[in-house]
Tab-separated table of C-alpha atoms in Angstrom:
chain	number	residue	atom	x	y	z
A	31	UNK	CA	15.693	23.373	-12.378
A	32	UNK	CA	13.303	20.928	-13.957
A	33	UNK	CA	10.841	21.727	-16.975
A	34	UNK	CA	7.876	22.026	-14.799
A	35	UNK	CA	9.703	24.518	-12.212
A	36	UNK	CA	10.668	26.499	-15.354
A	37	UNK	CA	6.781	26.273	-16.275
A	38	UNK	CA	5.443	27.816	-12.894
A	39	UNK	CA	8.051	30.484	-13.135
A	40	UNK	CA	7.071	31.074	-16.493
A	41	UNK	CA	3.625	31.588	-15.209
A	42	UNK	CA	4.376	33.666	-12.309
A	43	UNK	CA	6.269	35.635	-14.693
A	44	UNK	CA	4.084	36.290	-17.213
A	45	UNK	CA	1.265	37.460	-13.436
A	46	UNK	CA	3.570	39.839	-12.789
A	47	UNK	CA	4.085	41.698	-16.875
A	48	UNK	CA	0.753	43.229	-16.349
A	49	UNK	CA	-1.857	43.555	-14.134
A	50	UNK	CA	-5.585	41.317	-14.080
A	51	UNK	CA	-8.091	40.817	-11.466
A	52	UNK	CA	-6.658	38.855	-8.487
A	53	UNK	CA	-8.690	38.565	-5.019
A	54	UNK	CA	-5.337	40.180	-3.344
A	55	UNK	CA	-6.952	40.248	0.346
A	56	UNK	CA	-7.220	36.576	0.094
A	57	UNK	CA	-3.585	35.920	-0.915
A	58	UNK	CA	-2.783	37.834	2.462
A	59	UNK	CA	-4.424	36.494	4.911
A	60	UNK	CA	-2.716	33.188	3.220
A	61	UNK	CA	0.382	34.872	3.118
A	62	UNK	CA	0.986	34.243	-0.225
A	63	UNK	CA	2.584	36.047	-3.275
A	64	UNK	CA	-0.668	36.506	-5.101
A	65	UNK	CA	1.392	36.541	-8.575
A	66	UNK	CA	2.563	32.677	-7.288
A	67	UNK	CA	0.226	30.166	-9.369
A	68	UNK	CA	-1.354	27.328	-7.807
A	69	UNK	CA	-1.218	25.047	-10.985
A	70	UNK	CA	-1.700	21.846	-9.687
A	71	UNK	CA	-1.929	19.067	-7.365
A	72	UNK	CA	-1.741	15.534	-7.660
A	73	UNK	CA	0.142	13.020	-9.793
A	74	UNK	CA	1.640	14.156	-13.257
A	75	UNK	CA	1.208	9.728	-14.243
A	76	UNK	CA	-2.274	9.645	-13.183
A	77	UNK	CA	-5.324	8.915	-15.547
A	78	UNK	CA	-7.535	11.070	-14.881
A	79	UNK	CA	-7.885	14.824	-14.817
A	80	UNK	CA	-10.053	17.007	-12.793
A	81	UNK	CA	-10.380	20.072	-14.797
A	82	UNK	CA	-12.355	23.034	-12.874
A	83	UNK	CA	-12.957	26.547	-13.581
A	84	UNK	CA	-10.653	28.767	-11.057
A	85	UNK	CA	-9.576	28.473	-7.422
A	86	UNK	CA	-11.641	29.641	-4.162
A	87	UNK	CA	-10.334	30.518	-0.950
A	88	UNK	CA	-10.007	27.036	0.056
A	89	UNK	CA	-8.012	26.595	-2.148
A	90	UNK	CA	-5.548	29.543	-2.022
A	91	UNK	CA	-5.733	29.199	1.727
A	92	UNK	CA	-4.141	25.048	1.268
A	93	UNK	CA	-2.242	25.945	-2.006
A	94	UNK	CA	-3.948	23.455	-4.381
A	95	UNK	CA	-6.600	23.177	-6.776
A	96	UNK	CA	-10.651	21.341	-5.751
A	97	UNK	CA	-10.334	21.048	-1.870
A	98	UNK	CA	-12.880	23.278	-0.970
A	99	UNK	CA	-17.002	22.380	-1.062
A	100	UNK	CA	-16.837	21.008	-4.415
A	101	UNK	CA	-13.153	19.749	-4.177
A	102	UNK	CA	-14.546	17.832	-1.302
A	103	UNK	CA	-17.102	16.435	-3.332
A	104	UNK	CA	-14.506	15.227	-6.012
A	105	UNK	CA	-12.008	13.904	-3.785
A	106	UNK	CA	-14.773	11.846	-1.761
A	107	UNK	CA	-16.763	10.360	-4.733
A	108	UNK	CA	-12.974	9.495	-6.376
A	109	UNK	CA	-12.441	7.479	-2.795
A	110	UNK	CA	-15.835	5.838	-3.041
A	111	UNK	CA	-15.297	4.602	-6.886
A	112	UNK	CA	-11.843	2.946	-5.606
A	113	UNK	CA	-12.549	1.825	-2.058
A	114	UNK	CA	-16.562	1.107	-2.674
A	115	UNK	CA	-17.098	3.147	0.550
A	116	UNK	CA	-17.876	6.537	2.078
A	117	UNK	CA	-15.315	8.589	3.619
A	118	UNK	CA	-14.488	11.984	5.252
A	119	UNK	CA	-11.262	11.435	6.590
A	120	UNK	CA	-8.974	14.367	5.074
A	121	UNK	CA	-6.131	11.968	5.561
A	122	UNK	CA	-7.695	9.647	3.144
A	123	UNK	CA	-9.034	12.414	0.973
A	124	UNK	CA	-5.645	13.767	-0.086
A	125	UNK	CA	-4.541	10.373	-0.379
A	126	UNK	CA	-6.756	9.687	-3.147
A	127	UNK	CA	-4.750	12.693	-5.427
A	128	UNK	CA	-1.723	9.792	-5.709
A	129	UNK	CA	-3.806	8.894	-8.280
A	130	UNK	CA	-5.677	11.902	-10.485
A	131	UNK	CA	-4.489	15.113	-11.125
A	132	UNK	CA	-6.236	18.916	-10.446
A	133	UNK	CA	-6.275	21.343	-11.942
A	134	UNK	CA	-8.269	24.822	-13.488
A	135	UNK	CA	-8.660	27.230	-16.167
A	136	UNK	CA	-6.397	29.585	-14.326
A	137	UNK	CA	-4.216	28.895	-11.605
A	138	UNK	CA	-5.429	32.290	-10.043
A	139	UNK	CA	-8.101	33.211	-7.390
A	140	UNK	CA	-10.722	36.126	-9.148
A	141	UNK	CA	-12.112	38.557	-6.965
A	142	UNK	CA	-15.918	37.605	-5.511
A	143	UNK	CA	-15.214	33.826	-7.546
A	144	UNK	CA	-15.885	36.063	-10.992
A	145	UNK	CA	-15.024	33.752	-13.950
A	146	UNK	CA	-12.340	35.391	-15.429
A	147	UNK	CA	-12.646	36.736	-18.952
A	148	UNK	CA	-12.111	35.645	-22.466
A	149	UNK	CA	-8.323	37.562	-21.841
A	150	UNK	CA	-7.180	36.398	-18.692
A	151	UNK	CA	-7.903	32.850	-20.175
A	152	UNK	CA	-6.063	33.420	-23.429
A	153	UNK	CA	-2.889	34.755	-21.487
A	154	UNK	CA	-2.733	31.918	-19.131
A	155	UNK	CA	-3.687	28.816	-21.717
A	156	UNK	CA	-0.359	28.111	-22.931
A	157	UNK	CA	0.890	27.245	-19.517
A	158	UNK	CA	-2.241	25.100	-18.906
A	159	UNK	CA	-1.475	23.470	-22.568
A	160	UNK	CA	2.080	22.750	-21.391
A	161	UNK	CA	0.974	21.120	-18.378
A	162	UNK	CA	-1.924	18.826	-19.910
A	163	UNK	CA	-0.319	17.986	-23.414
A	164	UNK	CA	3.674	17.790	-22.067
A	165	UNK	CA	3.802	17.190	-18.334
A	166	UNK	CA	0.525	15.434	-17.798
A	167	UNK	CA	0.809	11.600	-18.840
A	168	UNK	CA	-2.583	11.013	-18.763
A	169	UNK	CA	-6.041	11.081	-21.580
A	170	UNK	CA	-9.162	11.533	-19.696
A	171	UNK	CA	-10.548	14.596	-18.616
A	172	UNK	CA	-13.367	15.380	-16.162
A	173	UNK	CA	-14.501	18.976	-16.342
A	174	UNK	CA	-16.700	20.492	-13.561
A	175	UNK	CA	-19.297	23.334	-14.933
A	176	UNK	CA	-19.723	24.526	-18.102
A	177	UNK	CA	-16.848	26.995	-18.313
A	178	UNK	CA	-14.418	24.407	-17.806
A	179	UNK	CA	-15.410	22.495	-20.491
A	180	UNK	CA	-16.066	25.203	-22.937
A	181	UNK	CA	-12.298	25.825	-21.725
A	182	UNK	CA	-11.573	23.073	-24.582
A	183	UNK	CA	-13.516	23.943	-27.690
A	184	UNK	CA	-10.164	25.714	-29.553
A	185	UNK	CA	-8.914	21.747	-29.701
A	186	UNK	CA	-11.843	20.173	-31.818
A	187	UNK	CA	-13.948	21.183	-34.787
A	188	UNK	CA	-16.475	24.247	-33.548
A	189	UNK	CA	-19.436	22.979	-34.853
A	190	UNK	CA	-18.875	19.564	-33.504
A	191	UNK	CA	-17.967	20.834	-30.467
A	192	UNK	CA	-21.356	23.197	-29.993
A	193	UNK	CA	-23.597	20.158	-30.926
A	194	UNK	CA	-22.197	17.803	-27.961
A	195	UNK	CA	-22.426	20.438	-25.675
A	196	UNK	CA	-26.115	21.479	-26.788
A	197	UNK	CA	-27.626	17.419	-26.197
A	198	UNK	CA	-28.718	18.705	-22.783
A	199	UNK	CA	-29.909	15.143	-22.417
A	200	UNK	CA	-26.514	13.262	-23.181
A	201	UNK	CA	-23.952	15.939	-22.365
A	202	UNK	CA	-23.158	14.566	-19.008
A	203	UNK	CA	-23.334	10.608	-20.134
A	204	UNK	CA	-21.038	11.212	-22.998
A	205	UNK	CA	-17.703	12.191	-24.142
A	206	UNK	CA	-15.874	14.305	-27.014
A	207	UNK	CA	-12.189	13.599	-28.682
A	208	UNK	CA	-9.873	16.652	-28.605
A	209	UNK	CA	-6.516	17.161	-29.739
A	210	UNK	CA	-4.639	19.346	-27.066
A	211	UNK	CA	-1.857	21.183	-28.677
A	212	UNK	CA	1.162	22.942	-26.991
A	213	UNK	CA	4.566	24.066	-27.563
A	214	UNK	CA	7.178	22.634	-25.917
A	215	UNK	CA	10.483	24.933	-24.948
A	216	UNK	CA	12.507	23.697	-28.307
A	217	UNK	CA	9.298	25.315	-29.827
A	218	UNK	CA	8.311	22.062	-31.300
A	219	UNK	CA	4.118	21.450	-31.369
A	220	UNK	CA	3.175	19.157	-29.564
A	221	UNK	CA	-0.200	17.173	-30.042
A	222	UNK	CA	-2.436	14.653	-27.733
A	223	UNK	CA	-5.672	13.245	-28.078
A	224	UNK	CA	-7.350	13.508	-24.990
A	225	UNK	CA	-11.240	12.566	-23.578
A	226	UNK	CA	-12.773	15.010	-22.072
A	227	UNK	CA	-16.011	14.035	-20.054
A	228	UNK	CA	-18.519	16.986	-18.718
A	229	UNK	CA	-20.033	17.059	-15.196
A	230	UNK	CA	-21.908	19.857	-13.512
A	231	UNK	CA	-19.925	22.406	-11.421
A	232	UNK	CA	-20.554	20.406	-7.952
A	233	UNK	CA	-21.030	23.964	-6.071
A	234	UNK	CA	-23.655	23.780	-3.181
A	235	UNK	CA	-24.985	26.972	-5.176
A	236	UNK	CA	-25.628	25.113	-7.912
A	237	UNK	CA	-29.343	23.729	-6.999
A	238	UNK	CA	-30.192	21.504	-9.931
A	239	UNK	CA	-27.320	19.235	-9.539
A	240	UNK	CA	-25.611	19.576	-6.446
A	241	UNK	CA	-27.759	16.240	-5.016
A	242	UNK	CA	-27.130	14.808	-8.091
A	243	UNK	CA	-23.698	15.062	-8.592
A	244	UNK	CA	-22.163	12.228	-6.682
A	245	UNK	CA	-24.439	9.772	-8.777
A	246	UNK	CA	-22.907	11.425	-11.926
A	247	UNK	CA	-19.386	11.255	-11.230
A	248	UNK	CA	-20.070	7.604	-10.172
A	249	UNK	CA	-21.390	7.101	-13.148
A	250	UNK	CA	-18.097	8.642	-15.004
A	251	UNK	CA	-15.388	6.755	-13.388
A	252	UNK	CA	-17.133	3.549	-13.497
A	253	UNK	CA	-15.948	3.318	-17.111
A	254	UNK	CA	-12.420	4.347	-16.262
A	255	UNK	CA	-8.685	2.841	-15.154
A	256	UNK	CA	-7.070	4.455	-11.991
């Protein structure tokens, strides 16, 4: 069994020790173990991370991360920054995750697309540390929405932290240094700087920048190696 099997049957395990909001009907009609997690998808050697807040049907119902509405979003404006065209060929859209990776907060559905709480995160970071800081060989992060990136603020200084997020003006044109920590399963701590870059959650729902989204991810991975 390799280290990152042993990881998602750490995290299944740790689903099933006690009980937390899960959107259960869903799972069903997927016919999926609800307590399975849907960590990832894409390539562990990739550059770039898509880090988004929690997964939506779509994305219980194909069993990986950002391939609903927004997903779609993602997955086309990564295309367009490689291939300098437009495209909505699925084929070509999943072909594009050869070379990012996707992932979330929690690698659970909520009921009614909730956020989950302050607890449900806590339980579930150390998995997500293991698979950023020890199985993840990239160093740039994108986060979609605000909880995502907020996701990250135990990895810098506080105060530092609070004052990039508050330059409403710069927030999205900028980025901020962590230091992602983990342990590893010798128990050794593990460290990695990583950049994490901030975009708007690219939900149709989300009225202010949903049209403006694809010119800010543009934007984003015009500066970056893929």
């Amino acid at each position: 069994m390799s280290n990152l099997e042993e990881l998602i049957n750490a995290i299944q395990t740790e689903a099933q020790n006690a009980d937390f909001p899960l959107d259960i009907p869903v799972y069903e009609s997927a016919k999926k173990d609800p307590t399975k997690p849907i960590l990832y998808y894409g390539n562990l050697k990739s550059n770039v991370c898509f880090f988004g807040r929690d997964l939506g049907r779509d994305e219980v119902m194909a069993g990986q991360p950002l391939i609903g509405a927004s997903g779609t979003l993602v997955r086309q404006g990564f295309y367009q920054a490689i291939y300098k065209e437009n495209t909505s060929d699925r084929d070509k859209l999943m072909a594009v995750c050869d070379r990012l990776l996707l992932t979330n907060t929690v690698p659970y559905k909520p009921p009614e697309n909730k956020a989950y709480g302050v607890r449900v995160k806590k339980r579930f970071r150390p998995f997500v540390e293991q698979l950023l800081t020890i199985h993840w060989q990239g160093n740039h992060i994108i986060t979609l929405g605000t909880e995502a990136f907020k996701w990250f603020e135990p990895y810098t200084d506080k105060e530092t932290f609070n004052q990039f997020w508050a330059d409403k003006d710069n927030r999205y044109h900028q980025s901020i240094e962590v230091n992602l920590t983990s342990i590893d399963n010798q128990r050794n701590t593990v460290h990695k700087k990583t950049l994490i870059s901030p975009l708007p959650h690219p939900s149709p729902l989300n009225q202010r920048y949903y049209r403006l989204f694809p010119g800010m991810l543009q934007a984003r991975l015009a500066s970056l190696e893929f």
